[in-house]
XYZ file of N, CA and C in Angstrom:
552
model
N -68.137 -29.273 -157.777
C -67.022 -30.043 -158.258
C -66.032 -30.208 -157.122
N -65.606 -31.401 -156.885
C -64.587 -31.602 -155.862
C -63.228 -31.561 -156.529
N -62.241 -31.161 -155.755
C -60.898 -31.099 -156.302
C -60.338 -32.489 -156.562
N -60.977 -33.506 -156.011
C -60.509 -34.870 -156.237
C -60.736 -35.319 -157.668
N -61.626 -34.641 -158.404
C -61.952 -35.088 -159.755
C -61.163 -34.360 -160.834
N -60.195 -33.542 -160.444
C -59.406 -32.827 -161.439
C -57.975 -33.315 -161.396
N -57.223 -33.117 -162.482
C -55.858 -33.648 -162.547
C -54.995 -33.183 -161.385
N -54.178 -34.101 -160.862
C -53.285 -33.789 -159.743
C -51.873 -34.200 -160.108
N -50.898 -33.537 -159.477
C -49.500 -33.914 -159.691
C -49.179 -35.116 -158.796
N -47.961 -35.676 -158.900
C -47.627 -36.863 -158.094
C -47.783 -36.667 -156.590
N -47.660 -35.429 -156.110
C -47.817 -35.172 -154.673
C -49.281 -35.041 -154.280
N -50.189 -35.147 -155.258
C -51.614 -35.066 -154.969
C -52.189 -33.663 -155.059
N -51.355 -32.681 -155.401
C -51.859 -31.314 -155.556
C -52.496 -31.169 -156.932
N -53.490 -30.321 -156.997
C -54.145 -30.062 -158.278
C -53.184 -29.300 -159.160
N -53.022 -29.776 -160.360
C -52.124 -29.066 -161.270
C -52.818 -27.803 -161.772
N -52.016 -26.767 -162.004
C -52.568 -25.509 -162.500
C -53.143 -25.671 -163.892
N -52.459 -26.399 -164.714
C -52.920 -26.586 -166.084
C -52.611 -28.001 -166.535
N -53.461 -28.569 -167.368
C -53.130 -29.866 -167.957
C -51.995 -29.667 -168.959
N -51.307 -30.733 -169.295
C -50.203 -30.635 -170.252
C -50.688 -29.979 -171.534
N -50.067 -28.846 -171.867
C -50.409 -28.170 -173.117
C -51.721 -27.415 -173.096
N -52.381 -27.296 -171.954
C -53.674 -26.619 -171.910
C -53.676 -25.458 -170.942
N -54.849 -24.868 -170.779
C -55.014 -23.748 -169.867
C -55.798 -24.193 -168.639
N -55.877 -23.336 -167.660
C -56.680 -23.623 -166.475
C -58.134 -23.829 -166.886
N -58.615 -23.021 -167.822
C -59.998 -23.181 -168.288
C -60.188 -24.542 -168.942
N -59.194 -25.012 -169.699
C -59.275 -26.356 -170.283
C -59.419 -27.402 -169.179
N -58.677 -27.233 -168.083
C -58.759 -28.167 -166.952
C -60.158 -28.157 -166.346
N -60.736 -26.959 -166.229
C -62.086 -26.859 -165.666
C -63.118 -27.509 -166.581
N -62.986 -27.292 -167.879
C -63.917 -27.903 -168.837
C -63.793 -29.419 -168.800
N -62.573 -29.909 -168.683
C -62.360 -31.359 -168.575
C -63.024 -31.904 -167.308
N -62.842 -31.206 -166.203
C -63.466 -31.636 -164.949
C -64.983 -31.609 -165.074
N -65.526 -30.616 -165.789
C -66.967 -30.549 -165.980
C -67.468 -31.727 -166.800
N -66.708 -32.133 -167.780
C -67.122 -33.288 -168.582
C -67.199 -34.539 -167.719
N -66.257 -34.704 -166.803
C -66.292 -35.839 -165.876
C -67.492 -35.726 -164.934
N -67.744 -34.528 -164.459
C -68.891 -34.270 -163.573
C -70.204 -34.575 -164.301
N -70.330 -34.070 -165.511
C -71.567 -34.242 -166.275
C -71.825 -35.712 -166.626
N -70.763 -36.483 -166.791
C -70.925 -37.899 -167.130
C -71.657 -38.659 -166.025
N -71.496 -38.204 -164.779
C -72.150 -38.873 -163.651
C -73.332 -38.067 -163.112
N -73.653 -36.945 -163.729
C -74.668 -36.028 -163.228
C -76.079 -36.555 -163.464
N -76.919 -36.417 -162.459
C -78.349 -36.654 -162.618
C -79.067 -35.430 -162.067
N -80.059 -34.993 -162.764
C -80.812 -33.800 -162.365
C -81.469 -34.067 -161.014
N -81.144 -33.250 -159.995
C -81.733 -33.471 -158.679
C -83.189 -33.023 -158.601
N -83.696 -32.405 -159.650
C -85.095 -31.997 -159.676
C -85.428 -30.891 -158.699
N -84.461 -30.046 -158.418
C -84.667 -28.976 -157.447
C -85.300 -27.749 -158.087
N -85.952 -26.978 -157.238
C -86.486 -25.679 -157.613
C -85.369 -24.644 -157.432
N -85.466 -23.515 -158.111
C -84.482 -22.441 -157.955
C -84.617 -21.735 -156.608
N -85.731 -21.960 -155.922
C -85.947 -21.327 -154.618
C -85.148 -22.076 -153.545
N -84.308 -21.362 -152.786
C -83.512 -22.034 -151.760
C -84.377 -22.641 -150.660
N -84.083 -23.854 -150.324
C -84.839 -24.594 -149.321
C -84.872 -23.864 -147.975
N -83.727 -23.297 -147.570
C -83.648 -22.635 -146.270
C -84.074 -21.159 -146.315
N -84.428 -20.682 -147.486
C -84.884 -19.291 -147.662
C -83.872 -18.281 -147.139
N -82.592 -18.545 -147.404
C -81.517 -17.676 -146.949
C -80.605 -17.329 -148.124
N -80.112 -16.099 -148.103
C -79.091 -15.663 -149.047
C -77.833 -15.357 -148.247
N -76.711 -15.884 -148.702
C -75.423 -15.665 -148.058
C -74.591 -14.771 -148.963
N -74.133 -13.651 -148.410
C -73.253 -12.733 -149.132
C -71.875 -12.881 -148.514
N -70.890 -13.223 -149.345
C -69.552 -13.489 -148.805
C -68.476 -13.033 -149.778
N -67.275 -12.975 -149.254
C -66.119 -12.641 -150.073
C -65.845 -13.773 -151.063
N -65.219 -13.403 -152.155
C -64.887 -14.375 -153.201
C -63.606 -15.153 -152.882
N -62.970 -14.860 -151.766
C -61.709 -15.494 -151.396
C -61.799 -17.012 -151.543
N -60.820 -17.580 -152.206
C -60.813 -19.013 -152.498
C -60.680 -19.880 -151.255
N -60.307 -19.299 -150.127
C -60.160 -20.079 -148.890
C -61.488 -20.344 -148.200
N -62.553 -19.693 -148.644
C -63.862 -19.849 -147.998
C -64.698 -20.899 -148.727
N -64.872 -22.041 -148.104
C -65.751 -23.084 -148.621
C -67.057 -22.953 -147.847
N -67.928 -22.097 -148.345
C -69.129 -21.724 -147.602
C -70.041 -22.895 -147.300
N -70.242 -23.769 -148.266
C -71.153 -24.890 -148.026
C -70.653 -25.760 -146.881
N -69.382 -26.112 -146.903
C -68.845 -26.930 -145.812
C -68.829 -26.158 -144.497
N -68.399 -24.899 -144.529
C -68.276 -24.105 -143.304
C -69.619 -23.884 -142.619
N -70.690 -23.835 -143.400
C -72.015 -23.555 -142.853
C -72.927 -24.788 -142.811
N -72.410 -25.937 -143.207
C -73.225 -27.154 -143.189
C -74.356 -27.124 -144.202
N -74.109 -26.520 -145.344
C -75.141 -26.375 -146.370
C -75.028 -27.454 -147.435
N -76.162 -27.779 -147.999
C -76.240 -28.719 -149.114
C -76.674 -27.959 -150.361
N -76.482 -28.571 -151.517
C -76.944 -27.997 -152.765
C -78.435 -27.689 -152.650
N -78.819 -26.485 -153.026
C -80.224 -26.098 -152.985
C -80.656 -25.398 -151.711
N -79.779 -25.334 -150.706
C -80.150 -24.725 -149.425
C -80.228 -23.204 -149.465
N -79.327 -22.550 -150.230
C -79.230 -21.095 -150.144
C -78.856 -20.481 -151.486
N -79.011 -19.185 -151.560
C -78.401 -18.410 -152.629
C -77.066 -17.928 -152.093
N -76.049 -17.972 -152.917
C -74.731 -17.504 -152.528
C -74.331 -16.378 -153.463
N -74.027 -15.229 -152.887
C -73.625 -14.053 -153.649
C -72.224 -13.701 -153.180
N -71.267 -13.689 -154.105
C -69.881 -13.450 -153.708
C -69.278 -12.318 -154.528
N -68.443 -11.530 -153.856
C -67.672 -10.493 -154.534
C -66.426 -10.202 -153.703
N -65.592 -9.302 -154.187
C -64.383 -8.925 -153.446
C -64.788 -8.286 -152.124
N -64.425 -8.921 -151.031
C -64.708 -8.403 -149.705
C -66.042 -8.817 -149.123
N -66.941 -9.345 -149.938
C -68.285 -9.655 -149.445
C -69.061 -8.387 -149.120
N -68.669 -7.299 -149.748
C -69.240 -5.982 -149.480
C -70.621 -5.865 -150.126
N -71.540 -5.231 -149.425
C -72.880 -5.002 -149.984
C -72.806 -3.773 -150.886
N -72.787 -4.044 -152.177
C -72.747 -3.016 -153.218
C -74.126 -2.940 -153.873
N -74.280 -2.037 -154.825
C -75.542 -1.949 -155.565
C -75.876 -3.273 -156.245
N -74.873 -3.955 -156.779
C -75.159 -5.221 -157.452
C -75.569 -6.301 -156.467
N -75.030 -6.272 -155.254
C -75.467 -7.221 -154.227
C -76.915 -6.932 -153.849
N -77.274 -5.656 -153.705
C -78.673 -5.307 -153.418
C -79.557 -5.798 -154.558
N -79.120 -5.645 -155.799
C -79.863 -6.169 -156.961
C -80.106 -7.670 -156.812
N -79.039 -8.421 -156.507
C -79.176 -9.870 -156.369
C -80.055 -10.247 -155.190
N -79.893 -9.560 -154.062
C -80.741 -9.841 -152.899
C -82.206 -9.517 -153.185
N -82.452 -8.452 -153.921
C -83.831 -8.082 -154.259
C -84.486 -9.170 -155.101
N -83.764 -9.665 -156.073
C -84.283 -10.761 -156.911
C -84.454 -12.024 -156.063
N -83.468 -12.298 -155.208
C -83.527 -13.467 -154.329
C -84.768 -13.432 -153.447
N -85.072 -12.268 -152.883
C -86.226 -12.147 -151.987
C -87.539 -12.058 -152.750
N -87.618 -11.156 -153.688
C -88.899 -10.862 -154.339
C -89.326 -11.925 -155.347
N -88.370 -12.541 -156.024
C -88.733 -13.526 -157.043
C -88.538 -14.967 -156.584
N -87.672 -15.177 -155.576
C -87.316 -16.549 -155.232
C -87.483 -16.894 -153.755
N -88.094 -16.000 -152.988
C -88.586 -16.348 -151.661
C -87.639 -16.350 -150.487
N -86.426 -15.812 -150.620
C -85.562 -15.803 -149.436
C -86.046 -14.759 -148.435
N -85.738 -15.006 -147.181
C -86.205 -14.124 -146.105
C -85.070 -13.694 -145.184
N -83.989 -14.439 -145.141
C -82.860 -14.148 -144.256
C -81.626 -13.808 -145.083
N -80.765 -12.953 -144.491
C -79.500 -12.588 -145.135
C -78.368 -12.807 -144.137
N -77.350 -13.535 -144.573
C -76.159 -13.760 -143.782
C -74.988 -13.131 -144.538
N -74.251 -12.254 -143.854
C -73.098 -11.579 -144.447
C -71.828 -12.143 -143.840
N -70.861 -12.491 -144.692
C -69.623 -13.076 -144.190
C -68.417 -12.392 -144.827
N -67.652 -11.684 -143.979
C -66.337 -11.178 -144.351
C -65.331 -12.159 -143.730
N -64.047 -11.889 -143.847
C -63.079 -12.828 -143.274
C -61.777 -12.139 -142.890
N -61.028 -12.812 -142.043
C -59.706 -12.325 -141.656
C -58.773 -12.410 -142.858
N -57.783 -11.555 -142.866
C -56.777 -11.599 -143.929
C -57.309 -11.253 -145.301
N -58.353 -10.453 -145.392
C -58.957 -10.101 -146.679
C -58.032 -9.185 -147.482
N -57.984 -9.400 -148.773
C -57.176 -8.565 -149.653
C -57.607 -7.110 -149.681
N -58.875 -6.833 -149.388
C -59.336 -5.446 -149.393
C -58.776 -4.647 -148.220
N -58.237 -5.333 -147.221
C -57.607 -4.632 -146.098
C -56.336 -3.916 -146.545
N -55.757 -4.333 -147.661
C -54.494 -3.768 -148.137
C -54.661 -2.825 -149.319
N -55.876 -2.601 -149.766
C -56.119 -1.703 -150.896
C -56.693 -0.387 -150.411
N -56.633 0.609 -151.278
C -57.290 1.890 -151.032
C -57.965 2.308 -152.335
N -58.645 3.423 -152.285
C -59.257 3.947 -153.508
C -58.193 4.360 -154.524
N -56.926 4.448 -154.084
C -55.849 4.728 -155.041
C -55.815 3.673 -156.143
N -56.283 2.478 -155.844
C -56.344 1.411 -156.841
C -57.133 1.875 -158.071
N -58.261 2.542 -157.843
C -59.070 3.082 -158.956
C -58.300 4.128 -159.743
N -57.599 5.001 -159.026
C -56.846 6.062 -159.690
C -55.701 5.481 -160.513
N -55.063 4.445 -159.988
C -53.997 3.774 -160.731
C -54.557 3.115 -161.993
N -55.729 2.519 -161.884
C -56.371 1.942 -163.069
C -56.685 3.012 -164.097
N -57.203 4.136 -163.617
C -57.517 5.231 -164.531
C -56.259 5.714 -165.249
N -55.165 5.865 -164.519
C -53.907 6.293 -165.137
C -53.442 5.277 -166.174
N -53.622 3.994 -165.860
C -53.148 2.937 -166.762
C -53.986 2.808 -168.020
N -55.309 2.813 -167.879
C -56.175 2.526 -169.036
C -56.857 3.760 -169.610
N -56.738 4.906 -168.923
C -57.322 6.126 -169.454
C -58.800 6.286 -169.198
N -59.334 5.491 -168.308
C -60.759 5.570 -167.981
C -60.941 5.208 -166.518
N -61.729 6.001 -165.811
C -61.986 5.726 -164.395
C -63.021 4.615 -164.280
N -62.762 3.599 -163.462
C -63.768 2.552 -163.258
C -65.040 3.160 -162.653
N -66.205 2.692 -163.063
C -67.454 3.242 -162.535
C -67.793 2.739 -161.134
N -66.976 1.848 -160.596
C -67.251 1.257 -159.294
C -66.213 1.697 -158.269
N -66.624 1.656 -157.016
C -65.709 1.939 -155.907
C -64.988 0.659 -155.526
N -63.777 0.789 -155.028
C -63.016 -0.376 -154.576
C -63.685 -0.986 -153.349
N -64.246 -0.160 -152.490
C -64.890 -0.594 -151.237
C -63.888 -1.227 -150.285
N -62.637 -0.738 -150.344
C -61.613 -1.220 -149.415
C -61.967 -0.781 -148.001
N -61.402 -1.479 -147.029
C -61.667 -1.143 -145.632
C -60.454 -1.479 -144.787
N -60.355 -0.857 -143.618
C -59.252 -1.120 -142.691
C -59.714 -1.925 -141.486
N -61.023 -1.906 -141.235
C -61.592 -2.567 -140.058
C -62.688 -3.517 -140.540
N -62.410 -4.806 -140.521
C -63.347 -5.791 -141.061
C -64.664 -5.792 -140.289
N -64.607 -5.635 -138.965
C -65.841 -5.621 -138.178
C -66.724 -4.443 -138.577
N -66.114 -3.275 -138.730
C -66.885 -2.088 -139.102
C -67.477 -2.243 -140.494
N -66.744 -2.887 -141.399
C -67.290 -3.066 -142.744
C -68.466 -4.032 -142.736
N -68.435 -5.042 -141.878
C -69.591 -5.933 -141.738
C -70.788 -5.116 -141.245
N -70.562 -4.245 -140.253
C -71.650 -3.388 -139.749
C -72.210 -2.508 -140.865
N -71.328 -1.930 -141.655
C -71.784 -1.087 -142.764
C -72.598 -1.899 -143.764
N -72.160 -3.106 -144.060
C -72.901 -3.961 -144.993
C -74.265 -4.336 -144.428
N -74.324 -4.651 -143.123
C -75.621 -4.947 -142.496
C -76.545 -3.734 -142.615
N -76.009 -2.548 -142.387
C -76.814 -1.329 -142.465
C -77.326 -1.097 -143.879
N -76.506 -1.375 -144.875
C -76.943 -1.203 -146.267
C -78.105 -2.130 -146.592
N -78.054 -3.354 -146.078
C -79.166 -4.285 -146.313
C -80.399 -3.818 -145.550
N -80.228 -3.459 -144.300
C -81.366 -3.079 -143.446
C -82.060 -1.796 -143.888
N -81.391 -0.970 -144.664
C -82.003 0.293 -145.084
C -82.397 0.321 -146.560
N -82.181 -0.769 -147.267
C -82.533 -0.780 -148.686
C -84.049 -0.822 -148.864
N -84.606 0.123 -149.601
C -86.050 0.117 -149.819
C -86.509 -0.996 -150.758
N -85.581 -1.628 -151.447
C -85.931 -2.656 -152.431
C -86.135 -4.032 -151.801
N -85.613 -4.210 -150.595
C -85.690 -5.517 -149.949
C -86.940 -5.621 -149.090
N -87.613 -6.748 -149.203
C -88.828 -6.996 -148.426
C -88.525 -7.423 -146.997
N -87.457 -8.188 -146.826
C -87.146 -8.813 -145.534
C -85.808 -8.291 -145.033
N -85.876 -7.363 -144.080
C -84.674 -6.717 -143.569
C -84.470 -6.957 -142.078
N -85.342 -7.765 -141.492
C -85.262 -7.982 -140.044
C -84.297 -9.098 -139.658
N -84.098 -10.097 -140.493
C -83.187 -11.200 -140.180
C -81.921 -11.049 -141.021
N -81.081 -10.080 -140.621
C -79.811 -9.795 -141.287
C -78.727 -9.903 -140.229
N -77.819 -10.847 -140.424
C -76.743 -11.040 -139.443
C -75.405 -11.066 -140.163
N -74.382 -10.535 -139.495
C -73.060 -10.446 -140.086
C -72.007 -11.161 -139.261
N -71.015 -11.698 -139.957
C -69.974 -12.511 -139.327
C -68.616 -12.246 -139.958
N -67.572 -12.572 -139.204
C -66.211 -12.614 -139.734
C -65.753 -14.060 -139.619
N -65.337 -14.625 -140.738
C -64.815 -15.992 -140.803
C -63.307 -15.928 -140.574
N -62.818 -16.710 -139.629
C -61.381 -16.759 -139.361
C -60.770 -17.822 -140.275
N -59.907 -17.389 -141.200
C -59.352 -18.326 -142.178
C -58.363 -19.306 -141.560
N -57.918 -19.065 -140.323
C -56.996 -19.992 -139.672
C -57.700 -21.024 -138.811
N -58.872 -20.674 -138.266
C -59.582 -21.620 -137.393
C -60.848 -22.174 -138.021
N -61.376 -21.490 -139.033
C -62.629 -21.911 -139.646
C -63.862 -21.468 -138.890
N -63.679 -20.721 -137.797
C -64.816 -20.296 -136.982
C -65.388 -18.963 -137.446
N -66.714 -18.844 -137.290
C -67.401 -17.578 -137.519
C -67.475 -16.812 -136.204
N -67.299 -15.508 -136.293
C -67.483 -14.633 -135.136
C -68.569 -13.633 -135.505
N -69.652 -13.631 -134.742
C -70.762 -12.742 -135.068
C -70.417 -11.305 -134.688
N -70.858 -10.385 -135.538
C -70.612 -8.961 -135.341
C -71.891 -8.301 -134.848
N -71.780 -7.603 -133.742
C -72.894 -6.833 -133.201
C -73.141 -5.646 -134.127
N -74.364 -5.468 -134.607
C -74.628 -4.390 -135.562
C -74.522 -2.991 -134.960
N -74.563 -2.883 -133.646
C -74.537 -1.554 -133.006
C -73.160 -0.927 -133.067
C-alpha cells in the first residue's frame, strides 16, 4: 500500500485518523481501495531470490525500496531491533525448509529504540501487570555487536539448513546507506 492512497490533510500529510474513525478504520478503507484495483499476480509463496531478510520493525525502514526488492522477491521478518530470537529462528526454519530460501540478510539500524531500553523494562512490566513477560527485551548498547550476535545465532542454529550465506548490516536512517558488519 502506498501512502498516496490514504487520506491526507491539506498539507499532503497522511492523517492519523479519518473523521470520526480510528487508524484501523483508515487502514481498512485504504485496503478497500487497494483491493478494488488488485489483480492476483499468480505468485508462489517461495521467494524468487531465495532470501530472507530479518530487520527491525522501525517505521523508517522501507526495506523493499532500500534493497531494490519487488513483491515476491524475499521473505521479510521484522521485530523490535531486528534481533534473532527464537521466533525469528522459527520463521527462518520454515522459510528455508518449507519455502526454499538459502540466504539470510540481517538489518539493524542507527537510532534504534532498543539502544535506550534495558531489561528493567521487563521488570517494570512485571511490577505493573503482576506477571513477568516470558520474553527478553534483547536491548543492546552497541548495534554492530548486536548484529554480530544475531549472525552467530543464525550460523549456529541446528534447525537451519543454510547457514553459510548470512550477512549483517546497519542501515543509517539519515543517509539510507547500509554498512556491512564484519562477523569477526
